[in-house]
Tab-separated table of N, CA and C in Angstrom:
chain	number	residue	atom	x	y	z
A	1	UNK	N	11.316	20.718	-66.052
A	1	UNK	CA	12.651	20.528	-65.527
A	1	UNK	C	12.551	20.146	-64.051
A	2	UNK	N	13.483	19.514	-63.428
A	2	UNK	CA	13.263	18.621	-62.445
A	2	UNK	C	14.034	19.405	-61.272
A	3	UNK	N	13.510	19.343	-60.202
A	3	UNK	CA	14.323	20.247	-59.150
A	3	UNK	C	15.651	19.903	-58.742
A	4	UNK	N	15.815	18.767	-59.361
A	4	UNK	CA	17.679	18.130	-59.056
A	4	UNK	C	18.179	18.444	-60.391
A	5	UNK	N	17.925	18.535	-61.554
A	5	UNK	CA	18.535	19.472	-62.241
A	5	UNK	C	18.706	20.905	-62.190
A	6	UNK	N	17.681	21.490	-61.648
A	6	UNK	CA	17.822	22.759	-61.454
A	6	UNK	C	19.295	22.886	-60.577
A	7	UNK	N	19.723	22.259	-59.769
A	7	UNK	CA	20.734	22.293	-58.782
A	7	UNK	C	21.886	22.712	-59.508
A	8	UNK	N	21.858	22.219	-61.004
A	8	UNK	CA	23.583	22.037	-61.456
A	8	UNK	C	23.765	23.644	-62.220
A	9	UNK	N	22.767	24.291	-61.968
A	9	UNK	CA	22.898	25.612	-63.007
A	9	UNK	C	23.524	26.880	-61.199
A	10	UNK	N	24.669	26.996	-61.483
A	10	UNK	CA	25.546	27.918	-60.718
A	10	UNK	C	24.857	29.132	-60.237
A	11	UNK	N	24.015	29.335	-60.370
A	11	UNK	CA	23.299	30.656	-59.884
A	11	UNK	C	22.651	30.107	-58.957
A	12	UNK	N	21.764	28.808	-59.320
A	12	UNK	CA	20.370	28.484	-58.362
A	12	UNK	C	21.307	28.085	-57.227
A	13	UNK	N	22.164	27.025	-57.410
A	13	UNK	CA	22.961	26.519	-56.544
A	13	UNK	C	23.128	27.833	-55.370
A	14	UNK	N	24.015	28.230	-55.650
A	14	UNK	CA	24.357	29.753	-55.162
A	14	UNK	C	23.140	30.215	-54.187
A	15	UNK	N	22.189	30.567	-54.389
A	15	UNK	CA	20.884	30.800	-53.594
A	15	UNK	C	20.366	30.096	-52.743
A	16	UNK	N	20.986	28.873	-53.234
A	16	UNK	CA	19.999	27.685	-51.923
A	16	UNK	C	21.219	27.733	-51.204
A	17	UNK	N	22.144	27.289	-51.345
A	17	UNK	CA	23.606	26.890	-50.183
A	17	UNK	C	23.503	28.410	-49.458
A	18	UNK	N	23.158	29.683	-49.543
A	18	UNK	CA	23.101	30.481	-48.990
A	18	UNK	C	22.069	30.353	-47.724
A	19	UNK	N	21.214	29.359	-47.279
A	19	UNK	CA	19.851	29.284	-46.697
A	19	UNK	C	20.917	29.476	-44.774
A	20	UNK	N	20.443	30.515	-43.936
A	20	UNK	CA	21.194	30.405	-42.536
A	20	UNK	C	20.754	29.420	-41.820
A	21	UNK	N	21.249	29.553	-40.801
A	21	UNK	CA	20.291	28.414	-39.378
A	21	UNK	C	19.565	29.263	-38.892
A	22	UNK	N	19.025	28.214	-38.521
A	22	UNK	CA	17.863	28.751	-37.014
A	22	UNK	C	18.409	29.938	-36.130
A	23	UNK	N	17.337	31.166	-36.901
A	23	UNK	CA	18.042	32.405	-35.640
A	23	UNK	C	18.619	33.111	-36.111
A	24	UNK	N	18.819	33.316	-37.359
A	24	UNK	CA	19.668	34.006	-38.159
A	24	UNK	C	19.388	34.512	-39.398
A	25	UNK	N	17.401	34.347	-39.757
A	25	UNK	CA	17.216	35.108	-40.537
A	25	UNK	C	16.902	34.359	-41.574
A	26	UNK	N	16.175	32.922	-41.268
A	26	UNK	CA	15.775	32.058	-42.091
A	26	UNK	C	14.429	32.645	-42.589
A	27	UNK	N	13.722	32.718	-41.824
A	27	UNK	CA	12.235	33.242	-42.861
A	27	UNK	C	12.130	34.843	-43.744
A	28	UNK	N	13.496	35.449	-43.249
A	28	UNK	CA	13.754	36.703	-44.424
A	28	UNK	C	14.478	36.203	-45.831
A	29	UNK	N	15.286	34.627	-45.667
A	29	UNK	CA	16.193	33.919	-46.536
A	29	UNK	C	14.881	33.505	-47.586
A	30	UNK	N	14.190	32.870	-46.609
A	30	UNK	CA	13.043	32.214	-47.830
A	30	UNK	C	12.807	33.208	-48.572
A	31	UNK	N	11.842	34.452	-48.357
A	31	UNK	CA	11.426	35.258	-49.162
A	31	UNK	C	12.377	35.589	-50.124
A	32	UNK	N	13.383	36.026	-49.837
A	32	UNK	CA	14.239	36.993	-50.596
A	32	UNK	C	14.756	35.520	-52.068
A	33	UNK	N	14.906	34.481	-51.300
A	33	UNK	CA	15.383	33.582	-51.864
A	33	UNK	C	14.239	32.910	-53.470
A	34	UNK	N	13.348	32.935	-52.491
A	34	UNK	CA	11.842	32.802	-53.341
A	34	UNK	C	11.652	33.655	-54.406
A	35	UNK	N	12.120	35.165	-54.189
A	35	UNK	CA	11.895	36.279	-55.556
A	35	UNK	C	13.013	35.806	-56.338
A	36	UNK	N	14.692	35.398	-55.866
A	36	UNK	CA	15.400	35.131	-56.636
A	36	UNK	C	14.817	34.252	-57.710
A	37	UNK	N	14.520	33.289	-57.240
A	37	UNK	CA	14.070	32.195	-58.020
A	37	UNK	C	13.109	32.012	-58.910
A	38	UNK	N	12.199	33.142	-58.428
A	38	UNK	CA	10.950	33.743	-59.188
A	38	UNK	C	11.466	33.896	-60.866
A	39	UNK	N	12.654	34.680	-60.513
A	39	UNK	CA	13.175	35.310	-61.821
A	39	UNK	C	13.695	34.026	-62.763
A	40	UNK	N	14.006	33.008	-62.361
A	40	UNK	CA	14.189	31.859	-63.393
A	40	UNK	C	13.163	31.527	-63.906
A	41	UNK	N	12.294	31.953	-63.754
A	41	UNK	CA	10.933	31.331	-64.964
A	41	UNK	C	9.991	30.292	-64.074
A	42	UNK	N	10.798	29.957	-62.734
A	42	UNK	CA	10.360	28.876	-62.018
A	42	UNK	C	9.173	28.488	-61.429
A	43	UNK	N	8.521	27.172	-61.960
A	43	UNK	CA	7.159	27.194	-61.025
A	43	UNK	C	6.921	27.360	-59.523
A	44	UNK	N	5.738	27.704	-58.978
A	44	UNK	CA	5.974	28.242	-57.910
A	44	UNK	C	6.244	26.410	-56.830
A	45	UNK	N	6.057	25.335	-57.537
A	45	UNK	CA	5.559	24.255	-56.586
A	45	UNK	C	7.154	23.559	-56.626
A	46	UNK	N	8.216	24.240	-57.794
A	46	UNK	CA	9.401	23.888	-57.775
A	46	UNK	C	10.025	24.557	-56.857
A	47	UNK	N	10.281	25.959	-56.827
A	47	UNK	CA	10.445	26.691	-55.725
A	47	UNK	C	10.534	26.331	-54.383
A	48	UNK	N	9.072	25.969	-54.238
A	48	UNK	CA	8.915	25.508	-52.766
A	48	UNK	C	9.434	24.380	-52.578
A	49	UNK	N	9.742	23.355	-53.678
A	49	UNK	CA	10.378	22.133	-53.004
A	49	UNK	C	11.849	23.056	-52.900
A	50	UNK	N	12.494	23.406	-53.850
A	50	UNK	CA	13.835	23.795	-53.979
A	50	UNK	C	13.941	24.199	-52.534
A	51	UNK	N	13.644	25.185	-52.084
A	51	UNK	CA	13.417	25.818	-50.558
A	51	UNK	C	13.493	25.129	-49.321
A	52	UNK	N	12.430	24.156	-49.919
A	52	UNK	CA	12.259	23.381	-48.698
A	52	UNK	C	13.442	21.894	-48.643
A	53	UNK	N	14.085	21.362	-49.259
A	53	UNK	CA	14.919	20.941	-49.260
A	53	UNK	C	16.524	21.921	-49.000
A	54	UNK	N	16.404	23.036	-49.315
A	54	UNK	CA	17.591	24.257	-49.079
A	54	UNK	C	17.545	24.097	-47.676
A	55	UNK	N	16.610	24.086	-46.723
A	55	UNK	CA	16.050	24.657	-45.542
A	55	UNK	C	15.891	23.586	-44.460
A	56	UNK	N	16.044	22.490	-45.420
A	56	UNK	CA	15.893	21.130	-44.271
A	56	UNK	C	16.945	20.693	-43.375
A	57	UNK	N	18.110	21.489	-43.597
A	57	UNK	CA	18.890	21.072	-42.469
A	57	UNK	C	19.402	22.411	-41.514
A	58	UNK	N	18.362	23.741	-41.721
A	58	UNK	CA	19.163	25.131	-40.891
A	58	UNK	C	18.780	24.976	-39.200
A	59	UNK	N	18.152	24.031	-39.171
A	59	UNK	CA	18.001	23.625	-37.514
A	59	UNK	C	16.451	24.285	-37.336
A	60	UNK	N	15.899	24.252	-37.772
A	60	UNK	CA	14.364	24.038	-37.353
A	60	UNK	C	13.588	23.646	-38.033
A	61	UNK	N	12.188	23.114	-38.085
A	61	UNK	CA	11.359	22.548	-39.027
A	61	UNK	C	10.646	24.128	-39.788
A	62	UNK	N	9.977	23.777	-40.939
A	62	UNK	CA	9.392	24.992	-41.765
A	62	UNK	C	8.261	24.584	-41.675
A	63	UNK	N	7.277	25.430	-41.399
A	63	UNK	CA	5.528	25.211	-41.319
A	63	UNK	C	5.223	25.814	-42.800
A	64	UNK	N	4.314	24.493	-43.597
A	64	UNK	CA	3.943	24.396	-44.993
A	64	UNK	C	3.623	25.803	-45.035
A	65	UNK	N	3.095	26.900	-45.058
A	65	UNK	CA	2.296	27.784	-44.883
A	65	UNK	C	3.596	29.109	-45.061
């Protein structure tokens, strides 16, 4: 399943539009956000795109790592 489908299922949605800005608790968002997602069955390399597209506009860059 493709990470732009994943988008249209109301839960995942829900988790990513939740991602803060810069300063507000973005790298506690990933994690917490990351176990959510865990629980969909989700690969871990979908995840991280899902994330990292969630995360690309909270006002700072994300180090791969």
């Amino acid at each position: 399943m493709s990470a732009t489908s994943l988008t249209s299922n109301p839960a995942i949605r829900a988790i990513l539009e939740s991602c803060p800005i810069a300063g507000e608790g973005v790298n506690l968002w990933l994690f917490r956000a990351a176990r959510k997602l865990h629980r969909f069955k989700l690969e871990p390399s979908v995840i991280e795109e899902l994330l990292e597209e969630a995360a690309a506009d909270c006002g700072r860059g994300l180090k791969p790592d």
